[in-house]
Coordinates of C-alpha atoms in Angstrom, one line a residue:
X14 CA 15.5 28.0 -35.0
X15 CA 16.0 25.6 -37.9
X16 CA 14.1 25.6 -41.1
X17 CA 12.3 22.3 -40.3
X18 CA 11.1 23.3 -36.9
X19 CA 7.3 23.1 -36.6
X20 CA 7.1 21.0 -39.8
X21 CA 4.7 18.0 -39.6
X22 CA 5.6 14.6 -41.1
X23 CA 4.1 11.1 -41.2
X24 CA 6.7 8.6 -40.1
X25 CA 7.0 4.9 -39.4
X26 CA 8.5 4.2 -35.9
X27 CA 11.0 1.3 -36.1
X28 CA 12.8 1.0 -32.8
X29 CA 13.2 2.2 -29.2
X30 CA 16.2 4.2 -28.0
X31 CA 17.5 4.9 -24.5
X32 CA 15.6 7.5 -22.7
X33 CA 12.1 6.3 -23.6
X34 CA 12.3 7.8 -27.1
X35 CA 11.3 6.0 -30.3
X36 CA 13.3 6.0 -33.5
X37 CA 11.9 6.8 -37.0
X38 CA 13.6 7.9 -40.3
X39 CA 12.8 10.4 -42.9
X40 CA 14.8 10.5 -46.1
X41 CA 17.5 8.6 -44.3
X42 CA 17.7 11.0 -41.3
X43 CA 17.1 9.7 -37.8
X44 CA 14.2 11.3 -35.9
X45 CA 13.8 10.7 -32.2
X46 CA 10.1 10.7 -31.4
X47 CA 8.3 11.0 -28.1
X48 CA 5.1 9.2 -27.1
X49 CA 5.3 6.7 -29.9
X50 CA 5.7 2.9 -29.9
X51 CA 7.9 0.9 -32.4
X52 CA 5.6 -0.5 -35.2
X53 CA 3.4 2.6 -35.3
X54 CA 2.8 5.2 -38.0
X55 CA 2.4 8.6 -36.4
X56 CA 2.1 12.2 -37.4
X57 CA 5.0 14.1 -35.7
X58 CA 6.0 17.8 -35.4
X59 CA 9.7 18.5 -35.6
X60 CA 10.8 20.3 -32.4
X61 CA 14.6 20.4 -33.0
X62 CA 16.6 20.2 -36.2
X63 CA 19.8 21.8 -35.2
X64 CA 21.8 18.6 -35.2
X65 CA 22.9 17.4 -38.6
X66 CA 22.7 13.7 -37.6
X67 CA 19.2 13.7 -36.1
X68 CA 16.1 15.6 -35.4
X69 CA 13.7 15.5 -32.4
X70 CA 9.9 15.4 -32.8
X71 CA 6.7 15.0 -30.8
X72 CA 3.8 12.7 -31.7
X73 CA 0.7 14.8 -32.4
X74 CA -1.5 12.0 -33.9
X75 CA -1.4 8.2 -34.0
X76 CA -2.3 7.1 -37.5
X77 CA -1.7 3.4 -37.1
X78 CA -1.6 2.3 -33.5
X79 CA 0.5 -0.5 -32.0
X80 CA -1.5 -3.4 -30.5
X81 CA 0.5 -2.5 -27.4
X82 CA -0.9 1.0 -27.1
X83 CA -3.3 1.6 -24.2
X84 CA -5.1 4.7 -22.8
X85 CA -2.4 6.6 -20.8
X86 CA -2.3 5.7 -17.1
X87 CA -2.1 9.4 -16.4
X88 CA -4.8 11.4 -18.3
X89 CA -2.7 14.6 -18.0
X90 CA 0.2 12.9 -20.0
X91 CA -2.0 11.6 -22.8
X92 CA -1.1 12.1 -26.5
X93 CA -4.6 13.7 -26.9
X94 CA -3.1 16.8 -25.2
X95 CA -0.8 19.3 -26.9
X96 CA 2.8 18.1 -26.3
X97 CA 3.7 21.1 -24.2
X98 CA 0.8 20.4 -21.9
X99 CA 1.7 16.7 -21.2
X100 CA 2.8 15.9 -17.7
X101 CA 6.3 14.4 -17.4
X102 CA 7.4 11.4 -15.4
X103 CA 5.3 8.6 -16.9
X104 CA 6.7 8.5 -20.5
X105 CA 5.8 4.8 -21.0
X106 CA 2.3 5.1 -19.6
X107 CA 0.7 4.7 -23.0
X108 CA 2.3 1.2 -23.5
X109 CA 0.9 -2.0 -22.2
X110 CA 3.0 -3.0 -19.1
X111 CA 4.3 -6.3 -20.5
X112 CA 5.5 -4.6 -23.7
X113 CA 7.1 -1.8 -21.6
X114 CA 9.3 -4.5 -20.0
X115 CA 10.1 -5.9 -23.5
X116 CA 11.2 -2.5 -24.7
X117 CA 13.4 -2.1 -21.6
X118 CA 14.9 -5.5 -22.2
X119 CA 15.8 -4.5 -25.8
X120 CA 17.5 -1.3 -24.7
X121 CA 19.5 -3.1 -22.0
X122 CA 20.6 -6.0 -24.3
X123 CA 21.3 -3.7 -27.3
X124 CA 23.3 -1.3 -25.1
X125 CA 25.5 -4.1 -23.8
X126 CA 26.0 -5.5 -27.2
X127 CA 26.9 -2.1 -28.7
X128 CA 29.1 -0.7 -25.9
X129 CA 30.6 -3.8 -24.3
X130 CA 30.5 -6.2 -27.3
X131 CA 28.8 -8.8 -25.1
X132 CA 25.9 -11.0 -26.2
X133 CA 23.6 -11.4 -23.3
X134 CA 19.9 -11.8 -22.7
X135 CA 17.8 -10.9 -19.7
X136 CA 14.1 -10.8 -18.6
X137 CA 12.9 -7.5 -17.0
X138 CA 11.1 -8.9 -14.0
X139 CA 8.0 -7.3 -12.5
X140 CA 8.1 -6.6 -8.8
X141 CA 5.3 -6.5 -6.2
X142 CA 2.6 -3.9 -6.7
X143 CA -0.5 -3.2 -8.9
X144 CA -0.4 -5.1 -12.2
X145 CA -0.8 -1.9 -14.2
X146 CA 2.4 -0.4 -12.7
X147 CA 0.7 2.5 -10.9
X148 CA 0.6 3.2 -7.1
X149 CA 4.3 2.6 -6.4
X150 CA 6.1 5.9 -5.7
X151 CA 6.8 6.4 -2.0
X152 CA 8.6 9.7 -2.9
X153 CA 7.2 12.4 -5.2
X154 CA 8.7 15.8 -6.1
X155 CA 6.3 18.3 -7.6
X156 CA 7.3 21.8 -8.7
X157 CA 5.8 25.2 -8.0
X158 CA 4.8 27.6 -10.8
X159 CA 5.2 31.4 -10.4
X160 CA 1.6 31.7 -9.2
X161 CA 2.2 29.0 -6.5
X162 CA 0.4 26.2 -8.4
X163 CA 1.8 22.7 -7.8
X164 CA 2.4 20.1 -10.5
X165 CA 5.0 18.0 -12.4
X166 CA 7.1 19.6 -15.0
X167 CA 6.0 19.2 -18.6
X168 CA 7.7 16.2 -20.2
X169 CA 9.5 18.7 -22.5
X170 CA 10.4 21.7 -20.3
X171 CA 10.5 23.2 -16.9
X172 CA 6.9 24.4 -17.2
X173 CA 4.7 23.3 -14.3
X174 CA 1.6 21.4 -15.5
X175 CA -1.4 21.5 -13.1
X176 CA -2.8 18.0 -12.5
X177 CA -5.8 16.5 -10.6
X178 CA -4.1 13.1 -9.9
X179 CA -0.7 11.4 -9.4
X180 CA -1.3 7.8 -10.4
X181 CA 2.2 6.5 -10.0
X182 CA 2.2 7.6 -6.3
X183 CA 1.7 5.0 -3.6
X184 CA -1.8 5.4 -2.0
X185 CA -0.5 7.2 1.1
X186 CA 1.5 9.6 -1.1
X187 CA -1.5 10.3 -3.3
X188 CA -3.7 10.8 -0.3
X189 CA -1.6 13.6 1.2
X190 CA -0.3 15.3 -2.0
X191 CA -1.7 18.9 -1.8
X192 CA -2.5 19.4 -5.5
X193 CA -5.0 22.2 -4.9
X194 CA -2.9 24.3 -2.5
X195 CA -0.7 27.2 -3.5
X196 CA 2.9 27.3 -2.4
X197 CA 4.4 30.8 -2.8
X198 CA 8.0 31.2 -1.7
X199 CA 8.9 27.6 -2.6
X200 CA 10.3 26.0 -5.7
X201 CA 9.3 22.4 -5.1
X202 CA 7.3 20.2 -2.7
X203 CA 8.4 16.7 -1.7
X204 CA 5.9 14.1 -0.5
X205 CA 7.5 11.2 1.4
X206 CA 5.7 8.1 2.8
X207 CA 8.2 5.9 4.6
X208 CA 7.3 2.3 5.5
X209 CA 8.3 2.7 9.2
X210 CA 7.4 6.2 10.2
X211 CA 5.1 9.2 9.6
X212 CA 4.6 10.7 6.1
X213 CA 5.7 14.2 5.2
X214 CA 4.9 17.0 2.9
X215 CA 7.9 19.3 2.7
X216 CA 8.1 22.5 0.8
X217 CA 11.6 23.4 -0.4
X218 CA 13.5 26.2 -1.9
X219 CA 16.2 25.2 -4.4
X220 CA 17.7 28.7 -4.1
X221 CA 18.1 28.6 -0.3
X222 CA 21.6 28.5 1.2
X223 CA 22.8 25.7 3.4
X224 CA 21.4 22.3 4.2
X225 CA 17.8 22.0 5.4
X226 CA 17.3 20.8 9.0
X227 CA 17.8 17.1 9.3
X228 CA 14.7 15.0 10.1
X229 CA 15.0 11.3 10.6
X230 CA 12.6 8.7 9.2
X231 CA 12.5 4.9 9.3
X232 CA 12.3 2.5 6.4
X233 CA 11.6 -1.2 7.1
X234 CA 13.0 -4.0 4.9
X235 CA 12.0 -7.5 6.0
X236 CA 12.8 -7.6 9.8
X237 CA 15.3 -4.7 9.6
X238 CA 14.9 -1.0 10.2
X239 CA 16.9 1.7 8.4
X240 CA 17.2 5.2 9.7
X241 CA 17.8 8.0 7.2
X242 CA 17.1 11.7 6.6
X243 CA 13.7 12.5 5.1
X244 CA 15.4 14.1 2.1
X245 CA 18.1 11.3 1.9
X246 CA 18.3 8.8 -0.9
X247 CA 16.1 5.7 -0.7
X248 CA 14.7 3.5 -3.4
X249 CA 11.4 5.0 -4.6
X250 CA 9.3 1.9 -5.4
X251 CA 7.7 0.5 -2.3
X252 CA 9.0 -3.0 -3.1
X253 CA 12.4 -1.9 -4.4
X254 CA 14.5 -2.1 -1.3
X255 CA 13.5 -5.6 -0.6
X256 CA 13.9 -6.6 -4.3
X257 CA 17.4 -5.2 -4.4
X258 CA 18.3 -6.8 -1.0
X259 CA 17.4 -10.2 -2.3
X260 CA 18.9 -9.6 -5.8
X261 CA 22.3 -8.6 -4.3
X262 CA 22.3 -11.5 -1.9
X263 CA 21.6 -13.8 -4.9
X264 CA 24.1 -12.1 -7.2
X265 CA 27.1 -12.8 -4.9
X266 CA 28.9 -16.1 -5.9
X267 CA 29.3 -17.6 -2.5
X268 CA 32.2 -19.8 -3.6
X269 CA 34.2 -16.5 -4.2
X270 CA 33.0 -14.7 -1.1
X271 CA 35.4 -14.3 1.9
X272 CA 33.8 -12.7 4.9
X273 CA 37.2 -11.7 6.2
X274 CA 38.3 -9.9 3.1
X275 CA 38.1 -6.1 2.6
X276 CA 34.6 -6.3 1.2
X277 CA 33.2 -3.0 0.0
X278 CA 29.8 -1.3 -0.5
X279 CA 30.4 1.7 -2.7
X280 CA 27.9 4.6 -3.2
X281 CA 26.4 2.9 -0.2
X282 CA 23.8 5.5 1.0
X283 CA 22.5 4.5 4.4
X284 CA 23.8 0.9 4.2
X285 CA 21.0 -1.0 2.6
X286 CA 23.2 -3.2 0.5
X287 CA 25.9 -3.6 3.1
X288 CA 23.2 -4.9 5.4
X289 CA 22.1 -7.3 2.6
X290 CA 25.6 -8.7 2.4
X291 CA 25.9 -9.0 6.3
X292 CA 22.6 -10.7 6.5
X293 CA 23.5 -13.3 3.9
X294 CA 27.0 -14.1 5.2
X295 CA 26.7 -13.6 9.0
X296 CA 27.9 -11.5 11.9
X297 CA 31.7 -12.0 11.2
X298 CA 31.3 -10.3 7.7
X299 CA 33.8 -7.4 7.1
X300 CA 32.3 -4.7 4.9
X301 CA 33.0 -1.0 4.5
X302 CA 30.3 1.2 3.1
X303 CA 31.4 4.4 1.3
X304 CA 29.2 7.4 0.6
X305 CA 30.0 11.1 -0.1
X306 CA 27.0 12.4 1.9
X307 CA 28.0 12.7 5.6
X308 CA 24.5 12.6 6.9
X309 CA 23.9 9.3 5.1
X310 CA 27.1 7.8 6.4
X311 CA 26.2 8.8 10.0
X312 CA 22.9 6.9 9.5
X313 CA 24.8 4.0 7.8
X314 CA 27.1 3.6 10.9
X315 CA 24.0 3.3 13.1
X316 CA 22.2 1.0 10.7
X317 CA 25.2 -1.4 10.5
X318 CA 26.2 -1.3 14.2
X319 CA 25.4 -5.0 14.8
X320 CA 28.2 -6.1 12.5
X321 CA 31.6 -5.7 14.3
X322 CA 33.3 -5.8 10.9
X323 CA 31.2 -3.1 9.3
X324 CA 32.2 0.5 9.0
X325 CA 30.9 3.6 7.2
X326 CA 33.2 6.1 5.6
X327 CA 32.3 9.5 4.2
X328 CA 34.3 10.0 1.0
X329 CA 33.9 10.3 -2.8
X330 CA 34.3 6.8 -4.2
X331 CA 37.1 7.8 -6.7
X332 CA 39.2 9.5 -4.0
X333 CA 38.6 6.6 -1.5
X334 CA 39.9 4.0 -4.0
X335 CA 42.9 6.2 -4.8
X336 CA 43.6 6.4 -1.0
X337 CA 43.4 2.5 -0.8
X338 CA 46.0 2.3 -3.6
X339 CA 48.3 4.8 -1.9
X340 CA 48.2 2.9 1.3
X341 CA 48.9 -0.4 -0.3
X342 CA 45.5 -2.0 0.5
X343 CA 44.6 -5.0 -1.7
X344 CA 41.1 -6.0 -2.6
X345 CA 42.2 -9.5 -3.7
X346 CA 39.6 -11.9 -2.5
X347 CA 37.1 -9.2 -1.8
X348 CA 33.6 -8.7 -3.1
X349 CA 32.6 -5.2 -4.1
X350 CA 29.0 -4.1 -4.3
X351 CA 28.5 -0.8 -6.2
X352 CA 25.3 1.2 -6.7
X353 CA 26.5 4.3 -8.5
X354 CA 24.2 7.2 -9.5
X355 CA 22.8 7.4 -13.0
X356 CA 26.0 8.4 -14.6
X357 CA 27.6 5.1 -13.6
X358 CA 30.9 4.4 -12.0
X359 CA 33.1 5.5 -14.9
X360 CA 36.5 4.6 -16.1
X361 CA 38.6 6.0 -13.2
X362 CA 36.6 4.0 -10.6
X363 CA 36.6 0.9 -12.7
X364 CA 40.4 1.2 -13.3
X365 CA 41.0 1.6 -9.6
X366 CA 38.9 -1.5 -8.7
X367 CA 40.8 -3.5 -11.3
X368 CA 44.2 -2.2 -10.0
X369 CA 43.2 -3.1 -6.4
X370 CA 42.4 -6.6 -7.5
X371 CA 38.7 -6.9 -6.6
X372 CA 37.8 -10.5 -7.1
X373 CA 34.0 -10.1 -7.6
X374 CA 31.8 -7.1 -8.4
X375 CA 28.1 -6.8 -8.0
X376 CA 27.1 -3.8 -10.0
X377 CA 23.6 -2.3 -9.3
X378 CA 22.7 0.0 -12.2
X379 CA 19.8 2.3 -12.9
X380 CA 21.0 3.3 -16.4
X381 CA 21.6 0.7 -19.1
X382 CA 23.9 2.8 -21.2
X383 CA 26.2 3.7 -18.2
X384 CA 26.2 0.1 -17.2
X385 CA 27.1 -1.1 -20.7
X386 CA 29.9 1.4 -21.0
X387 CA 31.3 0.3 -17.6
X388 CA 30.9 -3.4 -18.5
X389 CA 33.1 -2.6 -21.5
X390 CA 35.8 -1.1 -19.2
X391 CA 35.6 -4.2 -16.9
X392 CA 35.8 -6.6 -19.8
X393 CA 39.1 -4.9 -20.9
X394 CA 40.4 -5.6 -17.3
X395 CA 39.6 -9.3 -17.6
X396 CA 36.3 -9.4 -15.7
X397 CA 33.6 -11.5 -17.2
X398 CA 29.9 -11.0 -16.8
X399 CA 28.7 -14.1 -14.9
X400 CA 25.1 -13.2 -14.5
X401 CA 22.7 -10.3 -15.2
X402 CA 19.2 -9.7 -13.8
X403 CA 16.8 -6.8 -14.5
X404 CA 13.9 -5.5 -12.5
X405 CA 11.0 -3.2 -13.4
X406 CA 11.5 -0.8 -10.4
X407 CA 10.1 2.2 -12.3
X408 CA 6.9 1.0 -14.2
X409 CA 5.3 3.4 -16.7
X410 CA 8.7 5.1 -17.1
X411 CA 11.6 4.2 -19.3
X412 CA 13.9 3.5 -16.3
X413 CA 15.1 -0.1 -15.5
X414 CA 17.3 -1.5 -12.8
X415 CA 19.9 -4.1 -13.5
X416 CA 22.2 -6.2 -11.2
X417 CA 25.3 -7.6 -12.8
X418 CA 27.8 -10.0 -11.3
X419 CA 31.4 -9.8 -12.7
X420 CA 34.3 -12.1 -11.7
X421 CA 38.0 -12.2 -12.5
X422 CA 39.7 -15.6 -12.4

């Protein structure tokens, strides 16, 4: 434990950093502060001072509040509680919703400027749902304490916080979430409310060996149905799948799209974005969706069966692209949609796409820093950022979704 740990200081909060954390300074040292808003003066308690370059701290009292501060949308996460007792998962819930989007815009634009040396601007667009950004989660994972109590983790630790409400949950999820029940023998409980089939409460054990029994659900996007496993990946916000379908369709430069080229949907899950491409460009569209989860690719094959040129491959994306290079496949003229996990695609995948000659990339990103890093790699390979859109798919949290179009002439 460092000598400053537990010390309380008054600080002025000047900026927002990635991860929903605000930035303050004390005697020239950077302090990363939770539960504050740029422009505020707050009393903080130092929680970590082991790093020479910065400290971490919790807000314990707001001395001069931002005009953008609001009562927290989740009472159990409020700054009125001791920091260790604040529920995690709604770390922007104390900020007025329009200003949340402005802070997300700043993080995205600043990250791209810093890491990719690109000047860009973007509006973080709201999507369909309650105006205060509650009631959107179709999937919710809660954790089980040693005594069987259910709740979210504390925002600072793996301590389970008992709660009486789950305000970010969609109404059906909130209705069936068993907050008062005890779950001994489980480590977590998932609540899933699909748009096209029954809702589920599933107790799980993270320590269990093997894969749990598969259970198929249906999600509906527009006129189309997608089948997937109840534990499989699907966008969490009830309007997100439709928003991203439209965003990817709009992001493709049709003058550069060749339906007969070796078009790709990488990290494709159960085929949502491959179907978006097929629906935009018609039944002759060739597209290969690639996903490492074999259960998801089984579902993708089924979900994409109406396109003769569609196929689903189970593979890690980096290895799949290496295989294309070894077999002499060219992606010249092709459009590549990629929706990587939070860590982003990374240098190896970007290098392979450039080597293979992909003409147009539509990059769907849930992490602005990973996107900015990868835009830097792409820029070095001669790709230019043609357009960038951002969507508030995770209101009342720090997360933001971006869709970038990159082309190489």
